[in-house]
Amino acid sequence: MEIKLLIDRLKIKQVYGHTNREVTHITTDSRQVKKGSIFVASKGNRVDSHNFIEDVINKGVEVIVVERFVEVSDDITVILVNDSLRVASLFAHMLYEYPTNHLTTVGITGTNGKTTIATMLHHLWQHLGLNSSYIGTNGFMLNANHYETKNTTPETVTLTEHIHEAVDFGADVMNFEVSSHGLMIGRLNGVEFDIAIFTNLTQDHLDFHGSMTDYKYAKERLFTGLGQDLSKEKYVILNGDDPVSELYRTSSPYEVITYGLQSHHDIYADHIKESIEGTTFRLMTPTGQYNVTSPYIGLFNVSNLIAAMTACWVKGYSFEQIIQTIDQLERVSGRLEVLDDSLPIQLVIDFAHTPDGLQKVIESVKPLVQNKLIVLTGMQGERDTTKAFDMGRIACLGDVAIYTPDNPVDDDPDYLTGLLKAGATHDNIYEFSDRSRGVEFAIEISEPGDTILLTGKGREPYQIGPGGVKHPYREDEIALNAAYKKYGVMDREN
Ligand SMILES: CC(=O)N[C@H]1[C@@H](OP(=O)(O)OP(=O)(O)OC[C@H]2O[C@@H](n3ccc(=O)[nH]c3=O)[C@H](O)[C@@H]2O)O[C@H](CO)[C@@H](O)[C@@H]1O[C@H](C)C(=O)N[C@@H](C)C(=O)N[C@H](CCC(=O)O)C(=O)O
Ligand SMILES: Nc1ncnc2c1ncn2[C@@H]1O[C@H](COP(=O)(O)OP(=O)(O)OP(=O)(O)O)[C@@H](O)[C@H]1O
């Protein structure tokens, strides 16, 4: 695309150099530039990437977007603007031909359940015969192809580029985990959603948002962002069990469908029966009642599954069609996942890292516990530590609570476990500054019939230590190795 077309869209700007250049790529990261790239410089929390301009010019970049004047040779085109990241969104969407117009987009927001619902949907669409894409905490996916990403909602240019890749791949639908950070700092600028789903709002990320009120309004942006154009077919799917849905109901003019576990919702479940293999329930819908056998454990996963099914239903699939695919659905990686059911203990990994998530996950597992319940929980460094006290208290719903750090970054691991310990409600508690030792200890003290619930990590393959350095870490492997050592089960499948 000729940069003149991009520049013409901006009123407030100063442009130096030629405007008849062709560009094929845009990036906010100097390490990603190639010939034909526009490089957008910005001031981050850690570095000011205006400092990399010489470097990107040496790599062949001829067009740069900046927020402050920089001295460069005359053969470089410099576009000086007020807010370079806002311009990055605009240029990226123009360059990639407004990619969200070419597929169905589903945005999922809420404190817990985004990855779960987005993953369920990604599989449901494929079983219904569509090509699907997923972007979120577990990376970027095009059907079964998986690529790593850095954030739950990546920065604006990377996100737009991935949407463009999904369109090129032939994806019919793209499922987005929409983080409140992403909504607040413009990572989703230009993304036009067709379906917006809300899971729940409970305490998390107060280090970033400051208060639950600000956090609530951050998430509301997904719903106000749907716009007002009623010639478009869009839907709002809200968890009726969460009171915040009443606000989000008023945030958008599109049809609202509520789901949940209570009979006054539009779509809900009753006759729920839980086991360690999964859950059965009766799905009550505007088109009839259906029996569902779900491979997912836990009441909150009934809610999550209904949200996912509802998104397929509003796109025209019947509940009969949708339910037929459910027994083929894959487990959601690291979310209430039972590791090797041949063991004499129930060894479960989960990603719960908020008080509500932890409470729900313990409540889900408790009825299935035969002997004692050992809960391991962790506190993240440099994050919302005000949740630690409650998490320490909730972990004591187990007979044994083990406190560890989880991605401590530059915080002292003992400080983090101490914050958890402050909430303890019984004495059967242990602290480990090395999380893997805590996992091994949980196995060491277990007896056949016990349930061990390892929360906060799931299958995240690293621990973030001092300086933000990621060290390889696999909780599933540590736990299984310790369990095989203790219980001698050799036929491991992993
Ligand atoms: C606090 C925060 O949001 N930080 C984000 C921010 O980092 P930053 O401001 O420190 O960036 P920086 O390192 O100063 O770099 C500034 C600019 O220079 C560029 N750069 C940098 C180095 C270089 O050599 N060359 C270069 O061009 C960078 O690409 C960037 O454009 O910009 C980065 C690039 O876009 C993000 O990856 C990073 O997310 C970090 C990793 C993070 O942990 N964010 C969390 C708080 C977050 O966003 N979480 C949400 C929610 C998750 C959930 O729901 O649990 C998420 O969506 O992930
Ligand atoms: N609907 C729900 N309500 C409460 N807790 C839930 C719900 N769904 C999942 N959880 C719990 O929260 C944990 C995280 O789930 P999931 O990864 O789906 O959430 P998320 O919103 O994507 O979180 P993140 O933004 O941190 O990636 C799960 O492992 C489970 O313990």
CSV table of N, CA, C and O and ligand atoms in Angstrom, one decimal, residues 28-31 39-40 42-49 52 85 110-111 114 137 150-155 177-182 185 187 204-205 207-208 219 351 353 383, ligand 1:
chain,number,residue,atom,x,y,z
A,28,THR,N,5.4,-2.4,15.9
A,28,THR,CA,5.8,-1.5,17.0
A,28,THR,C,7.0,-2.0,17.6
A,28,THR,O,7.5,-1.5,18.6
A,29,ASP,N,7.6,-3.1,17.1
A,29,ASP,CA,8.8,-3.7,17.7
A,29,ASP,C,10.0,-3.7,16.8
A,29,ASP,O,9.9,-4.4,15.7
A,30,SER,N,11.0,-3.1,17.2
A,30,SER,CA,12.2,-2.9,16.3
A,30,SER,C,12.8,-4.3,15.9
A,30,SER,O,13.4,-4.4,14.9
A,31,ARG,N,12.5,-5.3,16.8
A,31,ARG,CA,13.1,-6.6,16.5
A,31,ARG,C,12.3,-7.4,15.4
A,31,ARG,O,12.8,-8.4,14.9
A,39,PHE,N,7.8,1.3,10.9
A,39,PHE,CA,8.1,1.2,12.3
A,39,PHE,C,7.4,2.3,13.1
A,39,PHE,O,7.6,3.4,12.8
A,40,VAL,N,6.6,1.8,14.1
A,40,VAL,CA,5.9,2.8,15.0
A,40,VAL,C,6.6,2.8,16.3
A,40,VAL,O,6.7,1.8,17.0
A,42,SER,N,7.2,4.2,20.2
A,42,SER,CA,6.3,4.6,21.3
A,42,SER,C,7.1,4.5,22.6
A,42,SER,O,8.2,3.9,22.7
A,43,LYS,N,6.6,5.2,23.6
A,43,LYS,CA,7.3,5.2,24.9
A,43,LYS,C,6.6,4.2,25.8
A,43,LYS,O,5.4,4.3,26.1
A,44,GLY,N,7.3,3.0,26.1
A,44,GLY,CA,6.7,2.0,26.9
A,44,GLY,C,7.0,2.2,28.4
A,44,GLY,O,7.5,3.3,28.8
A,45,ASN,N,6.7,1.2,29.2
A,45,ASN,CA,7.0,1.3,30.7
A,45,ASN,C,8.5,1.2,30.9
A,45,ASN,O,9.0,1.7,31.9
A,46,ARG,N,9.1,0.4,30.0
A,46,ARG,CA,10.5,0.1,30.3
A,46,ARG,C,11.4,0.8,29.3
A,46,ARG,O,12.5,1.3,29.7
A,47,VAL,N,11.0,0.8,28.0
A,47,VAL,CA,11.9,1.4,27.1
A,47,VAL,C,11.1,2.4,26.2
A,47,VAL,O,9.9,2.3,26.0
A,48,ASP,N,11.9,3.3,25.6
A,48,ASP,CA,11.3,4.3,24.6
A,48,ASP,C,11.9,3.8,23.3
A,48,ASP,O,13.1,3.9,23.0
A,49,SER,N,11.0,3.3,22.4
A,49,SER,CA,11.5,2.7,21.2
A,49,SER,C,11.9,3.7,20.2
A,49,SER,O,12.4,3.3,19.1
A,52,PHE,N,15.4,3.2,19.1
A,52,PHE,CA,15.8,2.1,18.1
A,52,PHE,C,15.6,2.5,16.7
A,52,PHE,O,15.8,1.7,15.8
A,85,LEU,N,0.6,5.0,19.0
A,85,LEU,CA,-0.1,3.6,19.0
A,85,LEU,C,-1.5,3.7,18.4
A,85,LEU,O,-2.0,2.7,17.8
A,110,GLY,N,-14.2,-11.0,31.1
A,110,GLY,CA,-14.5,-11.5,32.4
A,110,GLY,C,-13.3,-11.8,33.2
A,110,GLY,O,-12.2,-12.0,32.6
A,111,THR,N,-13.4,-11.9,34.5
A,111,THR,CA,-12.2,-12.2,35.3
A,111,THR,C,-11.7,-13.7,35.0
A,111,THR,O,-10.5,-13.9,34.8
A,114,LYS,N,-12.3,-16.9,30.4
A,114,LYS,CA,-12.1,-16.5,29.0
A,114,LYS,C,-11.4,-17.5,28.2
A,114,LYS,O,-11.9,-17.9,27.1
A,137,THR,N,-4.7,-16.3,26.1
A,137,THR,CA,-3.6,-16.7,27.0
A,137,THR,C,-2.8,-17.9,26.5
A,137,THR,O,-1.6,-18.0,26.7
A,150,LYS,N,2.5,-13.3,23.3
A,150,LYS,CA,3.1,-12.7,24.6
A,150,LYS,C,2.0,-12.4,25.6
A,150,LYS,O,2.2,-12.6,26.8
A,151,ASN,N,0.9,-11.8,25.1
A,151,ASN,CA,-0.1,-11.3,26.0
A,151,ASN,C,-1.4,-12.1,25.7
A,151,ASN,O,-1.6,-12.6,24.7
A,152,THR,N,-2.4,-12.0,26.7
A,152,THR,CA,-3.7,-12.6,26.5
A,152,THR,C,-4.4,-11.8,25.3
A,152,THR,O,-4.8,-12.4,24.3
A,153,THR,N,-4.4,-10.5,25.4
A,153,THR,CA,-4.7,-9.7,24.2
A,153,THR,C,-3.5,-9.0,23.7
A,153,THR,O,-3.0,-8.1,24.4
A,154,PRO,N,-2.9,-9.4,22.6
A,154,PRO,CA,-1.6,-8.8,22.2
A,154,PRO,C,-1.8,-7.3,21.8
A,154,PRO,O,-2.9,-6.9,21.6
A,155,GLU,N,-0.6,-6.6,21.7
A,155,GLU,CA,-0.7,-5.2,21.3
A,155,GLU,C,-1.3,-5.1,19.9
A,155,GLU,O,-1.3,-6.0,19.1
A,177,GLU,N,-9.9,-13.8,23.4
A,177,GLU,CA,-10.0,-13.5,24.9
A,177,GLU,C,-9.7,-12.0,25.0
A,177,GLU,O,-8.7,-11.5,24.4
A,178,VAL,N,-10.6,-11.3,25.6
A,178,VAL,CA,-10.5,-9.8,25.7
A,178,VAL,C,-10.1,-9.4,27.1
A,178,VAL,O,-11.0,-9.5,28.0
A,179,SER,N,-8.9,-9.0,27.3
A,179,SER,CA,-8.5,-8.7,28.7
A,179,SER,C,-8.8,-7.2,28.9
A,179,SER,O,-8.9,-6.4,28.0
A,180,SER,N,-9.0,-6.9,30.2
A,180,SER,CA,-9.3,-5.5,30.5
A,180,SER,C,-8.1,-4.6,30.2
A,180,SER,O,-8.3,-3.4,29.9
A,181,HIS,N,-6.9,-5.1,30.3
A,181,HIS,CA,-5.7,-4.3,29.9
A,181,HIS,C,-5.8,-4.0,28.4
A,181,HIS,O,-5.6,-2.8,28.0
A,182,GLY,N,-6.2,-5.0,27.7
A,182,GLY,CA,-6.3,-4.8,26.2
A,182,GLY,C,-7.3,-3.7,25.9
A,182,GLY,O,-7.1,-2.9,25.0
A,185,ILE,N,-5.9,-0.1,27.0
A,185,ILE,CA,-4.8,0.6,26.4
A,185,ILE,C,-4.9,0.4,24.9
A,185,ILE,O,-3.8,0.6,24.2
A,187,ARG,N,-5.4,-2.0,22.7
A,187,ARG,CA,-4.9,-3.1,21.9
A,187,ARG,C,-6.0,-3.6,20.9
A,187,ARG,O,-5.7,-4.2,19.9
A,204,ASP,N,-9.4,-9.0,40.7
A,204,ASP,CA,-8.1,-9.3,40.1
A,204,ASP,C,-7.6,-8.0,39.5
A,204,ASP,O,-8.3,-7.0,39.3
A,205,HIS,N,-6.3,-7.9,39.2
A,205,HIS,CA,-5.7,-6.8,38.4
A,205,HIS,C,-5.9,-5.4,39.1
A,205,HIS,O,-6.0,-4.4,38.3
A,207,ASP,N,-3.9,-3.9,40.8
A,207,ASP,CA,-2.7,-3.1,40.6
A,207,ASP,C,-2.7,-2.2,39.4
A,207,ASP,O,-2.2,-1.2,39.4
A,208,PHE,N,-3.5,-2.7,38.4
A,208,PHE,CA,-3.6,-1.9,37.1
A,208,PHE,C,-4.8,-1.0,37.1
A,208,PHE,O,-4.7,0.2,36.8
A,219,LYS,N,-14.1,-3.4,31.5
A,219,LYS,CA,-14.7,-4.5,30.8
A,219,LYS,C,-15.9,-4.1,30.0
A,219,LYS,O,-16.2,-4.7,29.0
A,351,PHE,N,-5.7,-23.5,36.7
A,351,PHE,CA,-5.1,-22.2,36.5
A,351,PHE,C,-5.7,-21.1,37.4
A,351,PHE,O,-5.4,-20.0,37.3
A,353,HIS,N,-6.2,-18.3,39.8
A,353,HIS,CA,-5.3,-17.4,40.4
A,353,HIS,C,-6.0,-16.2,40.9
A,353,HIS,O,-5.4,-15.1,41.1
A,383,ARG,N,2.0,-8.1,41.1
A,383,ARG,CA,0.7,-8.1,40.6
A,383,ARG,C,-0.2,-7.7,41.8
A,383,ARG,O,0.3,-7.2,42.8
B,1,LIG,C1,2.3,-3.6,31.8
B,1,LIG,C2,2.0,-3.9,30.4
B,1,LIG,O1,0.9,-4.1,29.9
B,1,LIG,N1,3.1,-4.1,29.6
B,1,LIG,C3,3.0,-4.3,28.2
B,1,LIG,C4,3.9,-3.3,27.5
B,1,LIG,O2,5.2,-3.5,28.0
B,1,LIG,P1,6.1,-2.2,28.2
B,1,LIG,O3,5.3,-0.9,28.2
B,1,LIG,O4,7.0,-2.5,29.3
B,1,LIG,O5,6.9,-2.3,26.8
B,1,LIG,P2,8.4,-1.9,26.7
B,1,LIG,O6,9.3,-3.1,26.9
B,1,LIG,O7,8.7,-0.6,27.5
B,1,LIG,O8,8.5,-1.6,25.1
B,1,LIG,C5,7.9,-0.4,24.6
B,1,LIG,C6,7.9,-0.5,23.1
B,1,LIG,O9,9.2,-0.7,22.6
B,1,LIG,C7,9.3,-1.8,21.8
B,1,LIG,N2,10.6,-2.4,21.8
B,1,LIG,C8,11.1,-3.0,22.9
B,1,LIG,C9,12.3,-3.5,23.0
B,1,LIG,C10,13.1,-3.5,21.8
B,1,LIG,O10,14.2,-4.0,21.7
B,1,LIG,N3,12.6,-2.9,20.7
B,1,LIG,C11,11.3,-2.4,20.6
B,1,LIG,O11,10.9,-1.9,19.6
B,1,LIG,C12,8.2,-2.8,22.3
B,1,LIG,O12,7.7,-3.7,21.2
B,1,LIG,C13,7.1,-1.8,22.6
B,1,LIG,O13,6.3,-1.5,21.5
B,1,LIG,O14,3.9,-3.6,26.1
B,1,LIG,C14,4.4,-4.9,25.7
B,1,LIG,C15,4.3,-5.0,24.2
B,1,LIG,O15,3.1,-4.8,23.7
B,1,LIG,C16,3.5,-6.0,26.4
B,1,LIG,O16,3.9,-7.3,26.1
B,1,LIG,C17,3.5,-5.8,27.9
B,1,LIG,O17,2.8,-6.7,28.6
B,1,LIG,C18,3.4,-7.3,29.7
B,1,LIG,C19,4.2,-8.5,29.2
B,1,LIG,C20,2.4,-7.8,30.7
B,1,LIG,O18,2.7,-8.6,31.6
B,1,LIG,N4,1.2,-7.3,30.6
B,1,LIG,C21,0.1,-7.7,31.5
B,1,LIG,C22,-0.1,-6.7,32.7
B,1,LIG,C23,-1.1,-7.7,30.7
B,1,LIG,O19,-1.3,-7.0,29.7
B,1,LIG,N5,-2.0,-8.7,31.0
B,1,LIG,C24,-3.3,-8.8,30.2
B,1,LIG,C25,-4.3,-9.5,31.0
B,1,LIG,C26,-4.0,-11.0,31.3
B,1,LIG,C27,-5.0,-11.6,32.2
B,1,LIG,O20,-6.2,-11.4,32.0
B,1,LIG,O21,-4.7,-12.4,33.1
B,1,LIG,C28,-3.0,-9.3,28.8
B,1,LIG,O22,-3.8,-9.1,27.9
B,1,LIG,O23,-2.0,-10.1,28.7
